[in-house]
Structures are given as C-alpha cells and as structure tokens.
Short mmCIF file of C-alpha atoms and ligand atoms in Angstrom, two decimals:
data_model
loop_
_atom_site.label_atom_id
_atom_site.label_comp_id
_atom_site.label_asym_id
_atom_site.label_seq_id
_atom_site.Cartn_x
_atom_site.Cartn_y
_atom_site.Cartn_z
CA MET A 1 -17.11 130.25 -105.96
CA SER A 2 -17.83 127.31 -103.79
CA ASP A 3 -15.36 127.20 -101.30
CA GLU A 4 -14.93 122.60 -100.86
CA LEU A 5 -14.39 123.41 -104.49
CA PHE A 6 -10.85 125.64 -104.05
CA ARG A 7 -9.23 125.41 -101.45
CA TYR A 8 -5.34 126.10 -101.11
CA ASP A 9 -3.55 124.90 -98.32
CA LEU A 10 -1.01 127.41 -97.10
CA HIS A 11 1.46 125.97 -94.23
CA CYS A 12 2.68 122.70 -94.31
CA HIS A 13 6.71 121.10 -93.46
CA THR A 14 8.26 118.48 -95.25
CA THR A 15 11.14 116.69 -94.63
CA ALA A 16 13.78 119.68 -95.19
CA SER A 17 12.25 120.90 -92.30
CA ASP A 18 10.45 118.99 -89.31
CA GLY A 19 7.25 117.22 -91.62
CA THR A 20 8.35 113.79 -92.82
CA ALA A 21 6.80 113.75 -96.30
CA SER A 22 9.38 114.55 -99.17
CA PRO A 23 8.51 117.42 -101.21
CA GLU A 24 7.11 115.21 -103.92
CA GLU A 25 5.37 113.14 -101.72
CA ILE A 26 3.65 116.67 -100.53
CA ILE A 27 1.88 117.14 -103.75
CA ASP A 28 0.93 114.09 -104.48
CA LEU A 29 -1.33 114.03 -101.09
CA ALA A 30 -2.03 117.83 -102.23
CA LEU A 31 -3.62 116.79 -105.17
CA GLN A 32 -5.08 113.20 -104.05
CA SER A 33 -6.41 116.17 -101.30
CA GLY A 34 -8.28 117.75 -104.30
CA LEU A 35 -6.20 120.93 -103.00
CA LYS A 36 -6.22 123.69 -105.79
CA GLY A 37 -2.72 125.01 -104.95
CA LEU A 38 -0.08 124.88 -102.04
CA SER A 39 3.14 126.76 -100.15
CA ILE A 40 4.99 124.46 -98.44
CA THR A 41 6.13 126.67 -95.41
CA ASP A 42 9.14 124.92 -93.69
CA HIS A 43 10.67 126.15 -90.78
CA ASP A 44 13.03 128.52 -92.02
CA THR A 45 14.72 126.97 -95.12
CA ILE A 46 13.27 127.04 -98.74
CA LEU A 47 14.97 123.85 -99.75
CA ALA A 48 11.96 121.73 -100.63
CA TYR A 49 11.12 123.86 -103.82
CA GLU A 50 14.67 122.66 -105.20
CA LYS A 51 12.27 119.87 -105.93
CA ALA A 52 9.23 120.66 -105.59
CA VAL A 53 9.15 123.00 -108.13
CA PRO A 54 10.20 120.77 -110.73
CA TYR A 55 7.77 118.37 -109.95
CA ALA A 56 4.89 120.79 -109.28
CA GLU A 57 5.70 121.96 -112.99
CA GLN A 58 5.59 118.70 -114.46
CA LYS A 59 2.08 117.62 -112.99
CA GLY A 60 0.66 121.58 -113.48
CA PHE A 61 -0.13 122.11 -109.51
CA PRO A 62 0.77 125.43 -108.41
CA LEU A 63 2.39 125.97 -106.15
CA ILE A 64 3.96 129.02 -104.60
CA SER A 65 6.89 130.38 -102.44
CA GLY A 66 6.80 130.31 -98.42
CA ILE A 67 8.45 129.62 -95.75
CA GLU A 68 7.99 129.83 -91.62
CA PHE A 69 10.45 131.76 -90.66
CA SER A 70 10.92 131.66 -86.39
CA SER A 71 11.81 134.92 -84.77
CA ILE A 72 11.35 136.64 -81.41
CA HIS A 73 9.77 139.04 -79.96
CA LEU A 74 10.02 140.61 -75.79
CA LYS A 75 11.42 136.81 -75.59
CA GLU A 76 9.08 134.67 -77.13
CA SER A 77 9.00 132.92 -79.86
CA VAL A 78 7.05 134.02 -83.08
CA HIS A 79 6.76 131.84 -86.12
CA ILE A 80 5.82 134.32 -89.32
CA LEU A 81 5.04 133.16 -92.55
CA ALA A 82 6.60 134.70 -95.83
CA TYR A 83 5.02 134.38 -99.30
CA GLY A 84 5.18 135.15 -103.22
CA PHE A 85 8.64 135.93 -102.62
CA ASN A 86 11.19 135.12 -105.14
CA LEU A 87 13.54 132.01 -104.54
CA GLN A 88 16.65 132.72 -105.76
CA GLU A 89 16.74 136.42 -104.18
CA ALA A 90 20.19 136.75 -102.57
CA SER A 91 19.16 138.74 -98.89
CA LEU A 92 16.81 135.62 -98.34
CA ASN A 93 19.21 133.48 -98.98
CA GLN A 94 21.64 134.90 -97.28
CA PHE A 95 19.11 135.47 -93.96
CA ILE A 96 18.25 131.26 -94.15
CA ASP A 97 21.76 130.69 -94.41
CA LEU A 98 22.20 132.47 -90.92
CA HIS A 99 19.03 130.15 -89.43
CA LYS A 100 20.95 127.05 -90.42
CA LYS A 101 24.01 127.68 -88.35
CA ARG A 102 21.69 128.86 -85.90
CA ARG A 103 19.38 126.03 -85.87
CA GLU A 104 22.21 123.48 -86.27
CA GLU A 105 24.40 125.04 -83.01
CA ARG A 106 21.49 124.51 -81.17
CA PHE A 107 20.48 121.50 -82.36
CA PHE A 108 23.82 119.88 -81.14
CA ALA A 109 23.88 121.85 -77.84
CA MET A 110 20.67 120.10 -77.03
CA LEU A 111 22.08 117.09 -78.01
CA LYS A 112 25.33 117.71 -75.44
CA LYS A 113 22.57 118.53 -72.67
CA LEU A 114 21.05 114.65 -74.25
CA ASN A 115 23.91 113.20 -73.73
CA GLU A 116 25.14 114.20 -70.54
CA LYS A 117 21.80 113.40 -69.06
CA GLY A 118 22.69 109.38 -69.84
CA ILE A 119 20.86 109.47 -72.79
CA PRO A 120 22.73 107.81 -75.77
CA LEU A 121 21.61 109.68 -78.14
CA THR A 122 24.48 110.18 -81.40
CA LEU A 123 23.85 111.74 -84.82
CA GLU A 124 23.12 108.09 -86.23
CA ASP A 125 20.13 107.99 -84.08
CA VAL A 126 18.26 111.91 -84.85
CA PRO A 127 18.64 111.76 -89.19
CA PHE A 128 17.67 115.03 -90.62
CA GLN A 129 17.84 115.59 -94.63
CA GLY A 130 17.30 119.20 -94.46
CA ILE A 131 17.38 121.82 -91.13
CA PRO A 132 17.87 120.47 -87.74
CA GLY A 133 14.71 121.36 -84.86
CA ARG A 134 13.42 119.85 -82.06
CA PRO A 135 11.61 117.32 -84.10
CA HIS A 136 14.42 115.13 -85.33
CA LEU A 137 15.61 114.69 -81.13
CA ALA A 138 12.35 113.40 -80.07
CA GLN A 139 11.96 111.45 -82.67
CA GLY A 140 15.35 109.62 -82.24
CA LEU A 141 14.22 109.28 -78.11
CA VAL A 142 11.36 107.21 -79.95
CA ASN A 143 13.23 105.20 -82.07
CA LYS A 144 15.72 104.51 -79.01
CA GLY A 145 12.43 103.60 -76.73
CA VAL A 146 13.82 106.43 -74.61
CA VAL A 147 10.25 107.75 -74.46
CA LYS A 148 7.32 106.05 -76.56
CA THR A 149 5.65 109.55 -78.16
CA ILE A 150 6.87 112.93 -79.68
CA LYS A 151 4.52 114.32 -77.36
CA GLU A 152 6.12 112.73 -74.48
CA ALA A 153 9.55 113.44 -75.78
CA PHE A 154 8.55 117.64 -75.47
CA ASP A 155 6.99 117.08 -72.29
CA ARG A 156 10.00 115.44 -70.20
CA PHE A 157 12.67 117.18 -72.00
CA LEU A 158 12.59 118.87 -75.31
CA GLY A 159 9.86 121.51 -74.46
CA ASP A 160 10.72 125.27 -73.59
CA GLN A 161 12.30 125.22 -70.16
CA ARG A 162 12.83 121.52 -69.66
CA ASP A 163 16.11 120.00 -68.60
CA CYS A 164 17.65 119.60 -72.82
CA TYR A 165 15.31 122.62 -74.19
CA VAL A 166 18.25 125.30 -75.26
CA GLU A 167 16.94 129.13 -76.07
CA SER A 168 16.45 129.49 -79.51
CA LEU A 169 18.32 132.76 -80.80
CA ALA A 170 16.16 133.81 -83.83
CA PRO A 171 16.49 137.25 -85.22
CA SER A 172 13.36 139.77 -84.17
CA VAL A 173 10.02 140.29 -85.42
CA GLN A 174 10.67 143.27 -87.03
CA GLU A 175 14.24 142.49 -88.54
CA THR A 176 12.09 139.58 -90.02
CA LEU A 177 9.28 141.93 -91.84
CA ASP A 178 11.90 144.11 -92.55
CA LEU A 179 13.81 140.94 -94.88
CA ILE A 180 10.61 140.07 -96.37
CA LYS A 181 9.10 143.89 -96.76
CA LYS A 182 13.28 143.78 -98.70
CA ILE A 183 12.28 140.97 -101.40
CA ASN A 184 8.92 142.38 -102.05
CA GLY A 185 7.10 138.84 -100.08
CA VAL A 186 3.92 139.33 -97.75
CA ALA A 187 4.46 138.95 -94.78
CA ILE A 188 1.96 136.96 -92.19
CA ILE A 189 1.23 136.33 -88.79
CA ALA A 190 1.67 132.62 -88.00
CA HIS A 191 -1.03 130.71 -85.70
CA PRO A 192 -2.38 133.26 -83.43
CA GLN A 193 -4.36 131.05 -81.15
CA LEU A 194 -0.28 129.99 -80.39
CA ILE A 195 0.32 133.65 -79.11
CA ARG A 196 -0.15 133.26 -75.29
CA ASN A 197 2.00 136.54 -73.87
CA ASN A 198 -0.99 139.42 -75.04
CA GLN A 199 1.66 142.18 -75.10
CA VAL A 200 3.29 139.83 -77.99
CA LEU A 201 -0.08 139.30 -80.29
CA LEU A 202 -1.09 143.34 -79.54
CA ASP A 203 2.43 144.69 -80.45
CA LEU A 204 2.62 142.23 -84.00
CA LEU A 205 -1.15 143.39 -84.67
CA ASN A 206 0.29 147.22 -84.45
CA MET A 207 3.03 145.71 -86.18
CA ASP A 208 3.43 145.33 -90.62
CA PHE A 209 2.30 142.65 -91.66
CA ASP A 210 0.08 142.02 -94.79
CA GLY A 211 -2.26 139.25 -92.88
CA ILE A 212 -2.70 136.58 -90.09
CA GLU A 213 -2.81 132.46 -90.46
CA ALA A 214 -7.04 133.20 -89.17
CA ARG A 215 -7.90 129.50 -90.41
CA TYR A 216 -5.79 126.94 -88.45
CA ALA A 217 -5.23 123.86 -88.29
CA ASN A 218 -8.43 121.55 -87.45
CA PHE A 219 -9.43 124.76 -85.54
CA ASN A 220 -13.03 125.11 -86.53
CA PRO A 221 -14.81 128.15 -87.34
CA SER A 222 -16.17 129.46 -83.91
CA GLN A 223 -12.35 129.34 -82.97
CA SER A 224 -11.20 131.20 -85.98
CA LEU A 225 -14.11 134.25 -85.84
CA ARG A 226 -11.62 136.14 -83.55
CA TRP A 227 -8.72 135.97 -86.34
CA LEU A 228 -10.69 136.33 -88.84
CA LYS A 229 -12.79 139.45 -87.37
CA ILE A 230 -9.32 141.20 -86.83
CA GLY A 231 -8.06 140.27 -89.80
CA LYS A 232 -10.80 142.12 -91.67
CA ARG A 233 -11.03 145.55 -89.64
CA LYS A 234 -7.41 145.58 -90.70
CA ASN A 235 -8.19 145.46 -94.33
CA TRP A 236 -4.79 142.32 -94.04
CA LEU A 237 -5.70 138.79 -96.07
CA LEU A 238 -6.87 135.90 -94.30
CA THR A 239 -4.89 132.83 -95.06
CA GLY A 240 -5.25 129.07 -93.55
CA GLY A 241 -3.31 126.09 -93.68
CA SER A 242 -3.31 123.13 -91.85
CA ASP A 243 0.32 122.82 -90.61
CA PHE A 244 0.85 119.50 -91.68
CA HIS A 245 4.45 117.15 -90.33
CA GLY A 246 2.85 114.12 -91.76
CA ALA A 247 3.87 111.23 -89.07
CA ASN A 248 5.21 113.91 -86.75
CA LYS A 249 1.86 115.78 -86.05
CA PRO A 250 -0.28 112.44 -87.02
CA SER A 251 -3.68 114.12 -86.11
CA ILE A 252 -3.25 116.73 -89.13
CA GLN A 253 -4.26 115.63 -92.45
CA LEU A 254 -2.75 118.14 -95.36
CA GLY A 255 -5.90 120.85 -96.34
CA ALA A 256 -7.32 120.32 -92.96
CA SER A 257 -7.83 124.02 -93.32
CA PHE A 258 -7.36 126.35 -96.50
CA THR A 259 -7.32 129.82 -97.88
CA GLU A 260 -9.66 131.14 -100.53
CA HIS A 261 -9.64 131.35 -103.76
CA ASN A 262 -8.75 134.77 -104.32
CA VAL A 263 -6.34 135.11 -101.70
CA PHE A 264 -4.39 132.11 -102.99
CA GLU A 265 -4.58 134.11 -106.46
CA ILE A 266 -3.15 137.66 -104.79
CA LEU A 267 -0.31 135.60 -103.83
CA ARG A 268 0.05 133.84 -106.99
CA MET A 269 0.25 137.29 -108.57
CA ARG A 270 3.24 138.48 -106.40
CA TYR A 271 4.84 135.08 -106.92
CA ASP A 272 4.97 135.62 -110.78
CA ALA A 273 5.58 139.05 -110.37
CA ASN A 274 8.88 139.12 -108.61
CA LYS A 275 9.73 135.79 -110.89
CA LYS A 276 10.39 138.20 -113.77
CA MET A 277 12.25 140.39 -111.64
CA LEU A 278 15.46 138.82 -111.53
P1 LIG B 1 12.21 123.47 -82.66
O1 LIG B 1 11.75 124.44 -84.43
O2 LIG B 1 13.55 123.16 -83.23
O3 LIG B 1 12.37 125.32 -81.81
O4 LIG B 1 10.82 122.60 -82.69
C1 LIG B 1 9.28 123.90 -82.70
C2 LIG B 1 8.77 122.38 -83.29
O5 LIG B 1 8.74 121.20 -82.71
C3 LIG B 1 7.35 123.27 -83.69
O6 LIG B 1 7.57 124.09 -85.05
C4 LIG B 1 6.45 121.76 -83.69
O7 LIG B 1 6.63 120.95 -84.59
C5 LIG B 1 7.36 120.99 -83.22
N1 LIG B 1 6.65 121.03 -81.29
C6 LIG B 1 6.79 122.24 -80.71
N2 LIG B 1 6.10 122.36 -79.13
C7 LIG B 1 5.61 120.34 -79.45
C8 LIG B 1 4.95 119.65 -78.78
N3 LIG B 1 4.87 119.25 -77.67
N4 LIG B 1 4.78 118.34 -78.91
C9 LIG B 1 5.35 118.06 -80.00
N5 LIG B 1 5.55 118.59 -81.12
C10 LIG B 1 6.02 120.21 -80.87
FE1 LIG B 2 7.77 122.36 -86.78
FE1 LIG B 3 4.59 126.70 -86.66
ZN1 LIG B 4 4.48 125.37 -88.91
#
C-alpha cells in the first residue's frame, strides 16, 4: 500500500490548546490535504473532541482520540502522546482537570511577571478558548507590539529560564504512564529528538511505553532513522505527526509528517474497543 495515498497525522493542536485552527477547521484541512485520518493532540486537554467527533462523523472522516500530556522527569519537561482511550473516562477527565488548574495558575503567574516588568498585558490581550499556554502570552505580546514575532517573545521573556518564565508543575512521566495504562490507552514518547538530556531519554526508553514518535514535523527521513531503528528494536509502534499549530508555528503544515496505515489501524481498533467499554 502506497504511503502517499494512506497518510495519517497523529499530532496536531487546535484552539482548545495553543493551535489557531478550530476543531472543524483542522478536519477540513486534513480532508483538503488528502490525509486519511487524524488524531488531535492538544496539550493536556480533549476539549476539541466535543466539536471534532460529531464533525468528523458528519464528514465520514476517521478520527481517533488523542492528547499530548505535559510531564516531568528528572526536572525536565517531557511530552507524552496518548491515543485510543475512551474520551468519557472519569479518571482521564479528573487528571485533565488538575492540568487545567495547574496551567491556569501558571499562566496568571507569568502574566504577573510580565506586568512587573512594566508590560501592561491584560487578560483581554491574551484570549484563550481552551486551556492556556505560553504561546497565548507570546501572541498577546505580538498583538501589543511589544515584540515582532512569537519567537522573539520566547527568546526575550517566555522561553525556559527567561525572566517571565514560570516552571511547570506537571505530573511525573510515571504518573502519566500509569494513567494512560489505567484507561487502556496507547502511550507514545513524543518528539524524542527534542529531548536534550541523555539520561532522560535512556530512562524513557526503559519505561513501559507502547511506541515512539519516530517521524516528526519537517524532519527528513535521515533524521527519523535513529528513532525508527530504536523503536523497531523494541518492537514498539512507530508513529508520526506534524505538530501542526497553525499560525503559532507557521513553517509547519498539517500532514508534514505522518503515520502509516497499519499503525493507524491498530490505534483505531483500540479506540473502537474502548468506546464499547463504557
Ligand atoms: P507551555 O505548554 O505553556 O509550557 O508552552 C509550550 C509550548 O510553547 C510548546 O508546545 C510550543 O507550542 C511553544 N513553544 C515553546 N518554545 C517555543 C519557541 N521558542 N518558539 C515558539 N513556540 C514555542
Ligand atoms: Fe504547543
Ligand atoms: Fe510537544
Ligand atoms: Zn505538540
């Protein structure tokens, strides 16, 4: 089966977190891009699915549940993708509520730091529809003319350890994995090439993940080779996705990276089985 004809993007963000496309828009975009299926993986929220599930059904477009969890290991930020769980799971939604509370508190703490620096940013300047993140503050700074680009906002104010950065108090990788296992989801190490600490990477490779995001963003096949080899050796699922954020990451198109048909089918079967359980 040709890759070109059966591509699935398993990593993208909507307005429910820090993307700029609505759930409906991202499904329309996926259809226009010739993708055969999608998972929406907003940061720590599944809010997009309230709109995305009925819309995908109406369009006859395959959509499977997904989320990108923020977590911490050895004080480093680690992103974990989960797929195929039942969206109604009570323990999942409790976990997400804690993330929402944590993110809102952190967001207001960063806003306060910006104000203390003399930048008069208010909540009206940084509208977010779902859960807040640093990109919303960055966009607010662009809109106010404080900086020219989102990148500049991160470089000057919001990037890790910059003046207005506030540390994330996310749950540990192990706690996150435990939750994903409990809800019978599929746990995937997100964008491993972005993990800079080698000990973190080694630890993750020895934990109970089901797969690795071997293809990512605009990275070329040779950049994916290392992760494909590692994943194959572990007999893990090899996934891929663009990490599309719309205008918040303008260089990345939906479908820029992809998952193969057989892997999507495995995840889809898991999703269908979990849907019948509740
Ligand atoms: P948060 O989850 O609130 O800590 O924000 C992290 C998100 O900000 C990431 O998922 C990216 O979408 C975005 N981000 C992080 N660093 C940068 C950067 N240097 N430039 C642009 N966006 C970034
Ligand atoms: Fe993001
Ligand atoms: Fe990520
Ligand atoms: Zn992402």
